[in-house]
C-alpha cells in the first residue's frame, strides 16, 4: 500500500478475493481508482516490489488479481447528474485527465468537458501502449465509464489558450497533456528519415497505419518504451531487432516481465554502447557506436556510462527507432509556468500553477512516469479543484481502514503455495499479430494467489 501511488487498500481487496467477494474487492479498488481494468493490465505494480512475500519467495501477484476482479465483476456505471453550476475544462484525455474528470463529475457533481487534441480519447495508453499489452476494448470500456456519468469528451480539439476557456465560461482548468515530444540524441545524421522516434512509431501502429520497417531494426534506449517499440517491430515483420543500451543489463529501467517476454520473442541486446553518428549507405543506415565503461553513479543513481576512446564500431540496419525520453509540448500562453526541463510547475499541495484556477497533473508535471502516478495526480487534482470551487475533498486518499479486515489470520494450504504464473500466449502464436500476450488468471488461480497474502497490515491494528 505504501508503495502504491494511490495507496489502495490492497490487503482488504485481496482478502475479499479469498472470500470470492469480488464486488467488495472492486468497490475497495474503485474508492481511489476508477479504472481498475486499465491498471490491472498495465500498472507497473510498485506494490509487488514492496510486498513482504518477496522476502519469503515471490510477491503476491497483485496486479493480476486486480485484473481478474475487474474482468469478473460485470460493468456497471450509472449516470450521475450535475448538481453544481460550475464548469471544469480538462485538457488531455490520458489517465490523469480521465481520473480528475471522473471524480469531479461523479463526486463533485460539476459539468466537466474533456478536450482532446487527438482523434480519439485515451492518451498514451491509446497511442503508445501496444495492443498486445492493452487491448483497445479495455480502454474503450474505461472511457465509457466517463461518458455514462455525463462527462463530455471532445476529440480533435487541441487547446492552445487557457484564457479562451475561462472566457467561454469554465471556472477551473486542468492541464493534463502528458509528455509526447520525443527527445533525440542530437548526433550527426539523425535527420535521416530512416530514424524515427518510438512514440511516433507506436502512434502510427496503434492508429492502424501500415508501417514497413525492413528486416533489421536498432532500438536506442533501455526503458519500457524501447521494449514496446522492439516487440512491435518484431510483430511488423522485422527479422532482427536489437536494443542498443548505454549501460548494462542490471541498470536497464524496463520492467523485468517485459524484458523476459521480449527475450522469448527473440529481441537481441547490445549493452554498454551509444550511437555517435548515423550515415546513409544506399538504402541502409550505418550506425556508428562507441563502447562505454560504467563509472560512479550520476543524478539518476545509476552508474554513469563513459565512452571508451578508440572503441568505435559500426553496423547496418534498415531503421533506427529512438526511445530515450519525452518532453511536454509548451503551451505558449503558459510558458512562464514551465521549468527548464519543459514540465509544468505547480504548487505541490494543490497542483495549482501560477495562473489562478489553472491546475496541472500527470506526465506534464512529473515528466514521463506511469499510469498509476498520473491517476494519483488526477485524483489529487480532483480534490483540490473541488475545494477551489468551494467544495470539500471528494476522494479519500487516506491510507488504511482496519475495519475492512478481520484482525486474525485465516491461512489454509494455499498460503504456502508458490506465486501463480500469469498464463501467456505461446511465443509461436505471437508472430505477426497484436493479440494480447498475458491471458489473465482463472478464478481458481486468483483466489489461491490472494490467499498467499501475509497480511502484514495486521500489525497496524496492534495496540
Ligand atoms: C510506449 C509507452 C508504454 C507505456 N507503458 C506503460 C505501462 O505499461 N504502464 C504504465 O504505468 N505506464 C506506461 N507508460 C506511461 C504512461 O502511459 C503515462 O505515464 C501516462 O499515460 C501519463 O498520463 P497523462 O494523463 O499524464 O498523459 P497522457 O496519457 O500522455 O495523455 C495526455 C493527452 O493529452 C493530449 N493533449 C496533448 N496536448 C493537448 C492539447 N494542447 N489540447 C488537448 N489535448 C492535448 C494528448 O493527445 C494525450 O491524449 C507508457 C508510455 C509509453 C510511451
Coordinates of N, CA and C and ligand atoms in Angstrom, one line a residue, residues 38-39 41-46 63 90-99 114-130 133-134 154 156-161 175-180 198-199 202-203 206 224-229 255 258 326 328-331 361-375 377, ligand 1:
X38 N -7.9 -1.0 -16.6 CA -6.7 -0.4 -17.2 C -5.4 -0.7 -16.4
X39 N -5.5 -0.5 -15.1 CA -4.4 -0.7 -14.2 C -4.1 -2.2 -14.0
X41 N -4.2 -4.2 -16.3 CA -3.4 -4.7 -17.4 C -2.0 -4.1 -17.5
X42 N -1.9 -2.8 -17.1 CA -0.6 -2.1 -17.4 C 0.2 -1.5 -16.2
X43 N -0.4 -1.6 -15.0 CA 0.3 -1.0 -13.9 C 1.7 -1.6 -13.7
X44 N 2.6 -0.7 -13.4 CA 4.0 -1.2 -13.2 C 4.2 -1.8 -11.8
X45 N 3.1 -2.0 -11.1 CA 3.0 -2.6 -9.8 C 4.2 -2.4 -8.8
X46 N 4.4 -1.2 -8.4 CA 5.4 -1.0 -7.4 C 5.0 -1.7 -6.1
X63 N -1.2 -7.2 -9.3 CA -1.8 -6.6 -10.5 C -2.7 -7.6 -11.2
X90 N -11.0 20.0 -18.8 CA -9.9 19.1 -18.6 C -9.2 19.0 -20.0
X91 N -7.9 19.4 -20.0 CA -7.2 19.4 -21.3 C -6.3 18.2 -21.4
X92 N -6.7 17.2 -22.2 CA -5.9 16.0 -22.4 C -6.7 14.8 -21.7
X93 N -6.9 13.7 -22.5 CA -7.7 12.6 -22.0 C -6.9 11.4 -21.6
X94 N -5.7 11.6 -21.1 CA -5.0 10.4 -20.6 C -5.4 10.1 -19.2
X95 N -4.7 9.1 -18.6 CA -5.2 8.7 -17.2 C -5.3 9.8 -16.2
X96 N -4.5 10.9 -16.2 CA -4.6 11.9 -15.3 C -5.9 12.7 -15.5
X97 N -6.2 13.1 -16.8 CA -7.4 13.8 -17.1 C -8.6 13.0 -16.9
X98 N -8.6 11.7 -17.3 CA -9.7 10.8 -17.1 C -10.1 10.7 -15.7
X99 N -9.1 10.6 -14.8 CA -9.4 10.4 -13.4 C -10.0 11.7 -12.8
X114 N -13.9 17.3 -21.4 CA -12.5 16.9 -21.7 C -12.2 17.3 -23.1
X115 N -11.2 18.1 -23.3 CA -10.7 18.5 -24.7 C -9.5 17.6 -25.0
X116 N -9.6 16.9 -26.1 CA -8.5 16.0 -26.6 C -8.0 16.4 -28.0
X117 N -6.7 16.6 -28.1 CA -6.2 17.0 -29.4 C -6.3 15.9 -30.5
X118 N -6.1 14.7 -30.0 CA -6.1 13.5 -31.0 C -7.5 13.2 -31.4
X119 N -7.6 12.3 -32.4 CA -8.9 12.0 -32.9 C -9.7 11.0 -32.0
X120 N -9.0 10.4 -31.0 CA -9.6 9.5 -30.1 C -9.1 9.8 -28.7
X121 N -10.0 9.5 -27.7 CA -9.5 9.8 -26.3 C -8.7 8.6 -25.8
X122 N -8.0 8.8 -24.7 CA -7.3 7.7 -24.0 C -5.8 8.0 -23.7
X123 N -5.2 9.0 -24.3 CA -3.9 9.4 -24.0 C -2.9 8.4 -24.4
X124 N -1.8 8.3 -23.7 CA -0.7 7.4 -24.1 C -1.1 5.9 -24.0
X125 N -2.0 5.5 -23.1 CA -2.5 4.1 -23.2 C -3.1 3.8 -24.6
X126 N -3.7 4.8 -25.2 CA -4.3 4.6 -26.5 C -3.2 4.6 -27.6
X127 N -2.4 5.7 -27.6 CA -1.4 5.9 -28.7 C -0.1 5.2 -28.5
X128 N 0.3 5.0 -27.3 CA 1.6 4.5 -27.0 C 1.7 3.0 -26.7
X129 N 0.9 2.6 -25.7 CA 1.0 1.2 -25.2 C 0.5 0.2 -26.3
X130 N 1.3 -0.8 -26.7 CA 0.8 -1.7 -27.8 C -0.4 -2.5 -27.4
X133 N -0.5 -5.6 -25.2 CA -0.4 -5.4 -23.7 C -1.7 -4.8 -23.2
X134 N -2.4 -4.0 -24.0 CA -3.6 -3.4 -23.6 C -4.6 -3.3 -24.8
X154 N -14.6 15.9 -26.0 CA -14.5 16.4 -27.3 C -13.1 16.1 -27.9
X156 N -10.3 15.7 -31.4 CA -9.8 16.6 -32.4 C -9.9 18.1 -32.0
X157 N -9.6 18.3 -30.7 CA -9.8 19.7 -30.2 C -8.6 20.1 -29.3
X158 N -7.5 20.4 -30.0 CA -6.3 20.9 -29.2 C -6.6 22.2 -28.6
X159 N -6.2 22.4 -27.3 CA -6.4 23.6 -26.6 C -5.1 24.4 -26.6
X160 N -5.1 25.6 -27.1 CA -3.9 26.4 -27.1 C -4.0 27.5 -26.0
X161 N -5.2 27.9 -25.7 CA -5.4 29.1 -24.9 C -6.3 28.8 -23.7
X175 N -4.7 21.1 -16.7 CA -3.9 20.7 -17.9 C -3.2 19.4 -17.6
X176 N -3.6 18.4 -18.5 CA -3.1 17.0 -18.3 C -2.7 16.5 -19.7
X177 N -1.7 17.2 -20.3 CA -1.4 17.0 -21.7 C -0.3 16.0 -21.9
X178 N 0.2 15.4 -20.8 CA 1.2 14.4 -21.0 C 2.6 14.9 -21.5
X179 N 3.4 14.0 -21.9 CA 4.8 14.3 -22.4 C 5.0 13.5 -23.7
X180 N 4.6 14.2 -24.8 CA 4.6 13.5 -26.1 C 5.7 13.9 -27.1
X198 N 10.2 6.4 -31.1 CA 9.3 5.3 -30.7 C 7.9 5.8 -30.6
X199 N 7.7 7.0 -30.0 CA 6.3 7.5 -29.8 C 5.6 7.6 -31.1
X202 N 4.8 4.0 -32.5 CA 3.7 3.4 -31.8 C 2.4 4.0 -32.1
X203 N 2.4 5.3 -32.2 CA 1.2 6.1 -32.5 C 0.6 5.6 -33.9
X206 N -0.6 1.9 -33.6 CA -1.9 1.9 -32.8 C -3.0 2.5 -33.5
X224 N 10.9 0.9 -20.8 CA 9.7 0.2 -21.3 C 9.3 0.6 -22.7
X225 N 9.5 1.9 -23.0 CA 9.1 2.4 -24.4 C 10.0 1.7 -25.4
X226 N 11.3 1.5 -25.1 CA 12.2 0.9 -26.1 C 11.7 -0.6 -26.3
X227 N 11.3 -1.2 -25.2 CA 10.9 -2.6 -25.3 C 9.6 -2.8 -26.1
X228 N 8.7 -1.8 -25.9 CA 7.4 -1.8 -26.7 C 7.7 -1.7 -28.1
X229 N 8.6 -0.7 -28.4 CA 9.0 -0.5 -29.8 C 9.7 -1.7 -30.5
X255 N 10.7 -3.0 -17.2 CA 10.0 -3.9 -16.4 C 10.6 -5.3 -16.6
X258 N 8.5 -7.5 -18.9 CA 8.6 -7.2 -20.3 C 9.9 -7.6 -21.0
X326 N 10.9 11.7 -23.3 CA 9.9 12.7 -23.9 C 9.8 13.9 -23.0
X328 N 7.3 17.6 -22.5 CA 5.9 18.2 -22.7 C 6.0 19.3 -23.7
X329 N 5.0 19.4 -24.6 CA 5.0 20.5 -25.5 C 4.5 21.8 -24.8
X330 N 5.2 22.8 -25.0 CA 4.9 24.1 -24.3 C 3.6 24.7 -24.9
X331 N 2.8 25.1 -23.9 CA 1.6 25.9 -24.4 C 2.1 27.4 -24.2
X361 N -1.6 18.1 -13.9 CA -1.3 16.8 -13.3 C -0.8 15.9 -14.4
X362 N -0.2 14.8 -13.9 CA 0.2 13.7 -14.8 C 1.7 14.0 -15.3
X363 N 2.0 13.3 -16.5 CA 3.3 13.4 -17.0 C 3.7 14.8 -17.3
X364 N 2.7 15.7 -17.6 CA 3.1 17.1 -17.9 C 3.7 17.8 -16.7
X365 N 3.5 17.2 -15.5 CA 4.1 17.8 -14.3 C 5.3 17.0 -13.9
X366 N 5.2 15.7 -13.9 CA 6.2 14.8 -13.4 C 7.3 14.4 -14.4
X367 N 7.0 14.6 -15.7 CA 7.8 14.0 -16.7 C 7.3 12.6 -16.9
X368 N 7.8 11.9 -17.9 CA 7.2 10.6 -18.2 C 7.3 9.6 -17.0
X369 N 6.1 9.2 -16.5 CA 6.1 8.3 -15.4 C 5.2 7.1 -15.7
X370 N 4.2 6.9 -14.9 CA 3.4 5.7 -15.1 C 1.9 6.1 -15.0
X371 N 1.1 5.1 -15.5 CA -0.4 5.3 -15.5 C -0.9 5.6 -14.0
X372 N -0.4 4.8 -13.1 CA -0.9 5.0 -11.7 C -0.4 6.3 -11.1
X373 N 0.8 6.7 -11.4 CA 1.2 8.0 -10.9 C 0.3 9.1 -11.5
X374 N 0.0 9.0 -12.8 CA -0.9 10.0 -13.4 C -2.3 10.0 -12.8
X375 N -2.8 8.8 -12.5 CA -4.1 8.6 -11.9 C -4.1 9.2 -10.5
X377 N -2.3 11.6 -9.4 CA -2.2 13.1 -9.5 C -3.6 13.6 -10.0
Ligands
LIG1 C1 5.1 3.2 -25.2 C2 4.7 3.5 -23.8 C3 4.3 2.5 -23.0 C4 4.0 2.7 -21.7 N1 3.6 1.7 -20.9 C5 3.2 1.9 -19.6 C6 2.8 0.8 -18.8 O1 2.9 -0.4 -19.2 N2 2.4 1.1 -17.5 C7 2.4 2.3 -17.0 O2 2.0 2.5 -15.9 N3 2.8 3.4 -17.8 C8 3.2 3.2 -19.1 N4 3.5 4.2 -19.9 C9 3.5 5.6 -19.3 C10 2.0 6.1 -19.3 O3 1.4 5.8 -20.5 C11 2.0 7.6 -19.0 O4 2.8 7.8 -17.8 C12 0.6 8.1 -18.7 O5 -0.2 7.8 -19.8 C13 0.6 9.6 -18.4 O6 -0.8 10.0 -18.3 P1 -1.2 11.6 -18.6 O7 -2.6 11.6 -18.4 O8 -0.3 12.4 -17.8 O9 -0.8 11.9 -20.1 P2 -1.1 11.1 -21.5 O10 -1.6 9.7 -21.2 O11 0.1 11.3 -22.2 O12 -2.3 11.9 -22.1 C14 -2.2 13.3 -22.5 C15 -3.2 13.6 -23.5 O13 -3.3 15.0 -23.8 C16 -3.5 15.2 -25.2 N5 -3.0 16.6 -25.5 C17 -1.8 17.0 -25.6 N6 -1.7 18.3 -25.9 C18 -3.0 18.7 -25.9 C19 -3.7 20.0 -26.1 N7 -3.0 21.1 -26.3 N8 -5.0 20.0 -26.1 C20 -5.8 18.9 -25.9 N9 -5.2 17.7 -25.7 C21 -3.9 17.6 -25.7 C22 -2.7 14.1 -25.8 O14 -3.1 13.9 -27.1 C23 -3.0 12.9 -24.9 O15 -4.1 12.2 -25.3 C24 3.9 4.0 -21.2 C25 4.3 5.1 -22.0 C26 4.6 4.9 -23.3 C27 5.0 6.0 -24.2

